Structures are given as structure tokens and as C-alpha cells.
Tab-separated table of C-alpha atoms in Angstrom:
chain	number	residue	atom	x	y	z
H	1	UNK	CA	-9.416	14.682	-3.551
H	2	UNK	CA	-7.411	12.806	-1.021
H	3	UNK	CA	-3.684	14.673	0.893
H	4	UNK	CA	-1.744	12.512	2.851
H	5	UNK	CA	1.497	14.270	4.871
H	6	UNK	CA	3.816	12.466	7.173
H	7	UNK	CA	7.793	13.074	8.084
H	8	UNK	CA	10.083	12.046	5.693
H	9	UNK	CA	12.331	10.732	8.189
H	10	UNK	CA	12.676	10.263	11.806
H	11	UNK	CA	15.675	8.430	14.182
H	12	UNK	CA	15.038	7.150	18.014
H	13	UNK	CA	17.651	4.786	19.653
H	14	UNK	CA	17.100	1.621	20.738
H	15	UNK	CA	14.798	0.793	23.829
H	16	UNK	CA	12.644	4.087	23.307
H	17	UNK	CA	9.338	5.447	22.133
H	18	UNK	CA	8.765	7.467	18.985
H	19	UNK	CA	5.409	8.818	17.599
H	20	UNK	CA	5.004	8.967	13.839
H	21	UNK	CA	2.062	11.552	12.705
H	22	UNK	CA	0.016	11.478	9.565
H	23	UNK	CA	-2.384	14.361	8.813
H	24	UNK	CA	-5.168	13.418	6.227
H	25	UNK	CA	-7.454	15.096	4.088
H	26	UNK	CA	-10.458	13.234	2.114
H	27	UNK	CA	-13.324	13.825	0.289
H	28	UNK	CA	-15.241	11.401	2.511
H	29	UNK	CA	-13.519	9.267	5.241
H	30	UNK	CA	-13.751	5.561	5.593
H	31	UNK	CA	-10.733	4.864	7.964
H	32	UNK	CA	-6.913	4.827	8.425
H	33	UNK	CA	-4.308	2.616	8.142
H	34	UNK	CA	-1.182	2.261	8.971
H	35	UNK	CA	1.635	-0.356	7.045
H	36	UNK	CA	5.309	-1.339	7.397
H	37	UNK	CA	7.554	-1.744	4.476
H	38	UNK	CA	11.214	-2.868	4.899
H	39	UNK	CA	13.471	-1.610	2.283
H	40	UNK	CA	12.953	-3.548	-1.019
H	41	UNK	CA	9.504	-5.810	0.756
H	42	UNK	CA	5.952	-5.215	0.311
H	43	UNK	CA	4.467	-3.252	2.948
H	44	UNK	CA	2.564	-5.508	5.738
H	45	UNK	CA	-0.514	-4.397	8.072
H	46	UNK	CA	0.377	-2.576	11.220
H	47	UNK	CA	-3.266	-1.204	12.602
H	48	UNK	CA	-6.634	0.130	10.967
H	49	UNK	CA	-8.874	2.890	12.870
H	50	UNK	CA	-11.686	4.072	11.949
H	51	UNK	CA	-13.557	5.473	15.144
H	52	UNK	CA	-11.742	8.401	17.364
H	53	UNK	CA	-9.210	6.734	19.799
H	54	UNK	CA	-6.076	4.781	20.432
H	55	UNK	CA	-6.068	1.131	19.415
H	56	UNK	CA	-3.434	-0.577	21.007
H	57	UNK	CA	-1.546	-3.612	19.493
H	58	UNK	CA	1.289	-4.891	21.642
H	59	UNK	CA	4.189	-2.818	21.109
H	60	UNK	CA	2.912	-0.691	18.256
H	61	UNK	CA	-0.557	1.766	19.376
H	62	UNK	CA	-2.585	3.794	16.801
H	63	UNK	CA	-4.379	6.959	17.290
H	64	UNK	CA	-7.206	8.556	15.570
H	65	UNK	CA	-8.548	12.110	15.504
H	66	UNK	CA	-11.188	12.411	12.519
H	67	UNK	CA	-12.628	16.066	13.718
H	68	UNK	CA	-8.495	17.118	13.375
H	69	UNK	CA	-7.754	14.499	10.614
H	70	UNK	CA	-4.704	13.436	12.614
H	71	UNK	CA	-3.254	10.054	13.159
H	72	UNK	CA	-0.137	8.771	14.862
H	73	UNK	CA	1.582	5.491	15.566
H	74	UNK	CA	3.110	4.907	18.896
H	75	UNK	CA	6.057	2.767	18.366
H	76	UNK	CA	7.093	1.640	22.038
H	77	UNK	CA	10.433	-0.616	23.365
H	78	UNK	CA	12.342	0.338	19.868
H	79	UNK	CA	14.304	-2.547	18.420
H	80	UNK	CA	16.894	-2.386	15.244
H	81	UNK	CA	14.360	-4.449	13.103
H	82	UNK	CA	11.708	-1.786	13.490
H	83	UNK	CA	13.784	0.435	11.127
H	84	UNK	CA	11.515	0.603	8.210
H	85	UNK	CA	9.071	2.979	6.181
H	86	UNK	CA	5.710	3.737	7.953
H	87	UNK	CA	2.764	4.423	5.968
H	88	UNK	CA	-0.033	5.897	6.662
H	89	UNK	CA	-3.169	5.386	4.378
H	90	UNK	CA	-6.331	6.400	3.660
H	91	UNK	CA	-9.863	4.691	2.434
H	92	UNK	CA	-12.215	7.393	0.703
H	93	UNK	CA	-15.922	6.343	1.763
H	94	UNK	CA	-17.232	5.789	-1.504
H	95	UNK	CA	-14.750	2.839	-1.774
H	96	UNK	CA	-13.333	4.537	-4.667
H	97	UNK	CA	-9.988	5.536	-3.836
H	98	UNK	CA	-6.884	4.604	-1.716
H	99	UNK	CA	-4.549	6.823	-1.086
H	100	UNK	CA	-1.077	6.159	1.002
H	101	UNK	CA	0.865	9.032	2.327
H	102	UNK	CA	5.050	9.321	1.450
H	103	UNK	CA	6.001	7.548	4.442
H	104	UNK	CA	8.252	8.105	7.010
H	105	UNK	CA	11.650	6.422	7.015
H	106	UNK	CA	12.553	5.180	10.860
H	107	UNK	CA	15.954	4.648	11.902
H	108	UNK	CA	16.927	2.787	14.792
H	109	UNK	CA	20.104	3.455	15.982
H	110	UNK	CA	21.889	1.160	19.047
Y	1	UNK	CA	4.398	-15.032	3.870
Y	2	UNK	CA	1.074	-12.796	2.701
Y	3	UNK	CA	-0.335	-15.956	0.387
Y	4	UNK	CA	-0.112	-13.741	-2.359
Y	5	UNK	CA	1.905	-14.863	-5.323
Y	6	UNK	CA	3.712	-12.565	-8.116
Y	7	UNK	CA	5.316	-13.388	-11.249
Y	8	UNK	CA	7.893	-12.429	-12.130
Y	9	UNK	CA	10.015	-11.292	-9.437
Y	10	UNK	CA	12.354	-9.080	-12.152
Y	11	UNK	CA	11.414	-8.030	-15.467
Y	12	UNK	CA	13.856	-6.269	-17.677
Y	13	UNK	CA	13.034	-4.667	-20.913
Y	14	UNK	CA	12.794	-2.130	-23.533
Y	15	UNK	CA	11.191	1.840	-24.144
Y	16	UNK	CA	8.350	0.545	-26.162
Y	17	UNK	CA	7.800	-2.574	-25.048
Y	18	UNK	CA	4.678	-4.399	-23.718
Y	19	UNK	CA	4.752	-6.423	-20.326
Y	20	UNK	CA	2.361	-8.532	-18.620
Y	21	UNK	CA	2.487	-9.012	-14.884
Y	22	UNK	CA	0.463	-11.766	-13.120
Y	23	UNK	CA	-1.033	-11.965	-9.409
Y	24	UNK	CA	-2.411	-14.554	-7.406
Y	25	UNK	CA	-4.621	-13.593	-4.580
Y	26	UNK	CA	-4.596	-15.158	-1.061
Y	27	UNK	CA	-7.304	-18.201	-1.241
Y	28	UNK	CA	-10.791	-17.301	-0.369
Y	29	UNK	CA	-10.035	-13.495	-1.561
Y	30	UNK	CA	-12.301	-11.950	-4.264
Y	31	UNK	CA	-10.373	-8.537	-4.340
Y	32	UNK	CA	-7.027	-7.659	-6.147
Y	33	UNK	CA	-5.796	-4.199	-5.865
Y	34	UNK	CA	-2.744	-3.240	-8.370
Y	35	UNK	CA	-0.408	-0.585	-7.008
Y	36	UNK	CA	3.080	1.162	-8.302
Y	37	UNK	CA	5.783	2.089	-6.238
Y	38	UNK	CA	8.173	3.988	-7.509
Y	39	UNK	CA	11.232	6.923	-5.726
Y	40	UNK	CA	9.780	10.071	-6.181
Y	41	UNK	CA	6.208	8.750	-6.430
Y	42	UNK	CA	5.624	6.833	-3.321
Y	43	UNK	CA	3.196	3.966	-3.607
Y	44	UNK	CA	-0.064	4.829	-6.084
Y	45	UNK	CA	-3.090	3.099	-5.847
Y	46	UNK	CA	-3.769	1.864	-10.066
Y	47	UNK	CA	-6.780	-0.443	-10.102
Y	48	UNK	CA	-9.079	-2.528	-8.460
Y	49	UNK	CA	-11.132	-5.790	-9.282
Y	50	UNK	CA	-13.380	-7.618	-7.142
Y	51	UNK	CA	-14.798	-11.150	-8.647
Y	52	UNK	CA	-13.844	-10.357	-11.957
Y	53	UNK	CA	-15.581	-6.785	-12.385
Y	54	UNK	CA	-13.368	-3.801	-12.147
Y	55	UNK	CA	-14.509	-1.918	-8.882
Y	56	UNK	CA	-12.255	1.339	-8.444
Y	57	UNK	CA	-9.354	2.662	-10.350
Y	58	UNK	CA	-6.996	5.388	-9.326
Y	59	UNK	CA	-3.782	6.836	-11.135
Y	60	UNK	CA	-3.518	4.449	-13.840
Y	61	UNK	CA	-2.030	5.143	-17.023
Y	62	UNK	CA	-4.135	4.579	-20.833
Y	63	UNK	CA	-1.456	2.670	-21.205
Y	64	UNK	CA	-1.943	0.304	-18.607
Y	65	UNK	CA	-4.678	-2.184	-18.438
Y	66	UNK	CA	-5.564	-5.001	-16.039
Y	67	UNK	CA	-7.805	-7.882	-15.832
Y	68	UNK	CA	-9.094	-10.552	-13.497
Y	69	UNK	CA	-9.980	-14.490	-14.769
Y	70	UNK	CA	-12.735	-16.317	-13.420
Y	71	UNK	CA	-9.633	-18.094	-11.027
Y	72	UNK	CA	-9.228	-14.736	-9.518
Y	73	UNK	CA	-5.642	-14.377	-11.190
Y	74	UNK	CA	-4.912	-11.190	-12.304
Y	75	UNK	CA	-3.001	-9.813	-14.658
Y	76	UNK	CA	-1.888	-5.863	-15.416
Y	77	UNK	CA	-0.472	-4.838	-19.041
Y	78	UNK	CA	1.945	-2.398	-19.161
Y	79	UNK	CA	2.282	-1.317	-22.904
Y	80	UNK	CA	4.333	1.631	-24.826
Y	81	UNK	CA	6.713	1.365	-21.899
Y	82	UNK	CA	8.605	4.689	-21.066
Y	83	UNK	CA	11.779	4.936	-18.389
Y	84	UNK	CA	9.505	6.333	-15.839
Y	85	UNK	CA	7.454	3.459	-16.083
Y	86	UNK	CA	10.357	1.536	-14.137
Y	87	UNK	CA	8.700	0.627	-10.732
Y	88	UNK	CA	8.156	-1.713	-8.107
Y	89	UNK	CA	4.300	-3.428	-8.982
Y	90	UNK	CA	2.816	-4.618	-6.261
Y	91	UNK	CA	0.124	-6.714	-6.190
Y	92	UNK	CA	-2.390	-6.567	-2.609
Y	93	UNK	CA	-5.604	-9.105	-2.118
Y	94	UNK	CA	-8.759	-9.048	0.276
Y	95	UNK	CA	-11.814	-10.519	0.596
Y	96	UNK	CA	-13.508	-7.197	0.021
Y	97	UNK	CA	-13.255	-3.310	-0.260
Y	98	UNK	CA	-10.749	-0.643	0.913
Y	99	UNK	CA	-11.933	-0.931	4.775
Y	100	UNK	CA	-10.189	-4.393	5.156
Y	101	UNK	CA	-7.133	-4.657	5.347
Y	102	UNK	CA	-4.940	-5.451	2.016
Y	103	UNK	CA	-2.501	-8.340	2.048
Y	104	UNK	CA	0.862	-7.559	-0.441
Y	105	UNK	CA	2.306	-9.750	-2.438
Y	106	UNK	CA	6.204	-9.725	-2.968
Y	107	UNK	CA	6.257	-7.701	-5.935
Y	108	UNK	CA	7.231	-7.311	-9.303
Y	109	UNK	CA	10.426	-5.211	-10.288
Y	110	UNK	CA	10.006	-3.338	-13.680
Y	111	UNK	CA	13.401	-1.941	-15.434
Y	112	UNK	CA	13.108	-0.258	-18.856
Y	113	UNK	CA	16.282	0.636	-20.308
């Protein structure tokens, strides 16, 4: 079976960095994603890894650890609209299963 | 704007009841995923079709059923509806499996009363 686990909730001011983790387990590993949702939207593509690294997308980065099953998303330069849900996700590699973790609710404060 | 379409936006409606919600995937994609979001439960992967053949399915209820028309419109049943079945359904569309990236569509708010 698939276990996703991320915070439930995190809060960084305005201007900083914060790091959200995601710690996977899968029977079978075809890469990681990570998605935005704003309260009451559908969530929206963020970054997808599926080798061992940091991908790095303008302001937002992506890291990927598949001996630790670890994952993080860098958030850099915080501004009020990035308050949102972060979810992390996971492909199984017999394409039979998607699994997304509980998110992580991120509060930017001013 | 994801170029995914979902009717309706708000459905209201009965314990018992039977409800049909319809997706339009972004042009050019074969794949429609069907996923429920709901408070305690986070966001479950339900089903998958790709070209009209179901592909994958994941936590979906007997109860529910879905279906995808040679137009690549989909639609998901929701039948014998129960209060816990009141969810957000969202409806995601790619040109192929789990490894690409899955474009939402806006949603379709269940209440059962």
C-alpha cells in the first residue's frame, strides 16, 4: 500500500523561506508531486520529481530523496497569496494508484 | 483556467438519492481521473479512464460508478447517497498516466441533507 505524512500546519512571515516535508511510502515508486490548493479551488501543479535531487522552479524548489522516501518543497521570498494547502503526492509504478498526502496548511502572516 | 470543465458547480440533494456529475477534459487529453475531497478524508484518488477504457481505480465506493463517451466526457454516478457522501468531486485530465502531471477542474460541490 501507499502512506503519505506531511505537517498539518505550518506559519512563516512574509519575505522568508519555509520548507514543507513529505515522507512517502509505496509499494513501487513512480515519482512525486507536489500541488497547491487555495481554500475552496482545485489544487494546481507546483513540481514533479522523480530522480534524487532538487528541481528548482523560480521561487518554489523541490527535493527528492527516494533511498529515505523524503521530499520537501522550498518555498522562498514568502508572499500573503502563497497561504494555501500543499500537497504532496505519490504515483505507484504500476500506474495503478495515486495517492495524495493530508496536506499542509501554510499561513503567511505580514 | 485548467481547460477542464465541471458541471454542476453545486448540487444539493437527498439521503438516497442518485446524482450524476459530468467532466470535460482539457482538449487533446485522453485521461480523466475522478477524485473526492472531503474534511477528514483529504483528497482520494476514485477512478481512472483513459480513451474510454477504465485504467486504475482506487477508493471508490459500489455505489459509485463512472464512465467515459467516445467525446472523452465523463461522467461519475453517485447512487444510494449517504451524508458522508457530501464532498468536493473533482474532476483532473492528462494526456496519459499518473507520471504526468494532472490538470483539475473547478469542481463539483455535493450536499446531502
Amino acid at each position: 500500500g501507499q502512506n503519505i505524512d506531511q505537517p498539518t500546519e505550518m506559519t512563516a512571515t512574509e519575505g522568508a523561506i519555509v520548507q514543507i516535508n513529505c515522507t512517502y511510502q509505496t509499494s513501487g515508486f513512480n515519482g512525486l508531486f507536489w500541488y497547491q490548493q487555495h481554500a475552496g479551488e482545485a489544487p494546481t501543479f507546483l513540481s514533479y520529481n522523480v530522480l534524487d535531487g532538487l528541481e528548482e522552479k523560480g521561487r518554489f524548489s523541490s527535493f527528492l530523496s527516494r533511498s529515505k522516501g523524503y521530499s520537501y518543497l522550498l518555498l522562498k521570498e514568502l508572499q500573503m497569496k502563497d497561504s494555501a494547502s500543499y500537497l504532496c503526492a505519490a504515483a505507484d509504478n504500476y500506474g495503478q494508484n495515486f495517492v495524495f498526502g493530508p496536506g499542509t496548511r501554510l499561513s503567511v502572516l505580514p | 483556467d485548467s481547460g477542464v470543465t465541471q458541471t454542476p458547480k453545486h448540487l444539493i440533494t437527498a439521503t438516497g438519492q442518485r446524482v450524476t456529475l459530468r467532466c470535460s477534459p482539457r482538449s487533446g487529453d485522453l485521461s480523466v481521473y475522478w477524485y473526492q475531497q472531503s474534511l477528514d478524508q483529504g483528497l482520494q484518488f476514485l477512478i481512472q479512464y483513459y480513451n474510454g477504457e477504465e485504467r486504475a481505480k482506487g477508493n471508490i465506493l459500489e455505489r459509485f460508478s463512472a464512465q467515459q463517451f467516445p467525446d472523452l466526457h465523463s461522467e461519475l454516478n453517485l447512487s444510494s447517497l449517504e451524508l458522508g457522501d457530501s464532498a468536493l468531486y473533482f474532476c483532473a485530465s492528462n494526456q496519459g498516466g499518473f507520471q504526468e502531471t494532472q490538470y483539475f477542474g473547478p469542481g463539483t460541490r455535493l450536499l446531502v441533507l
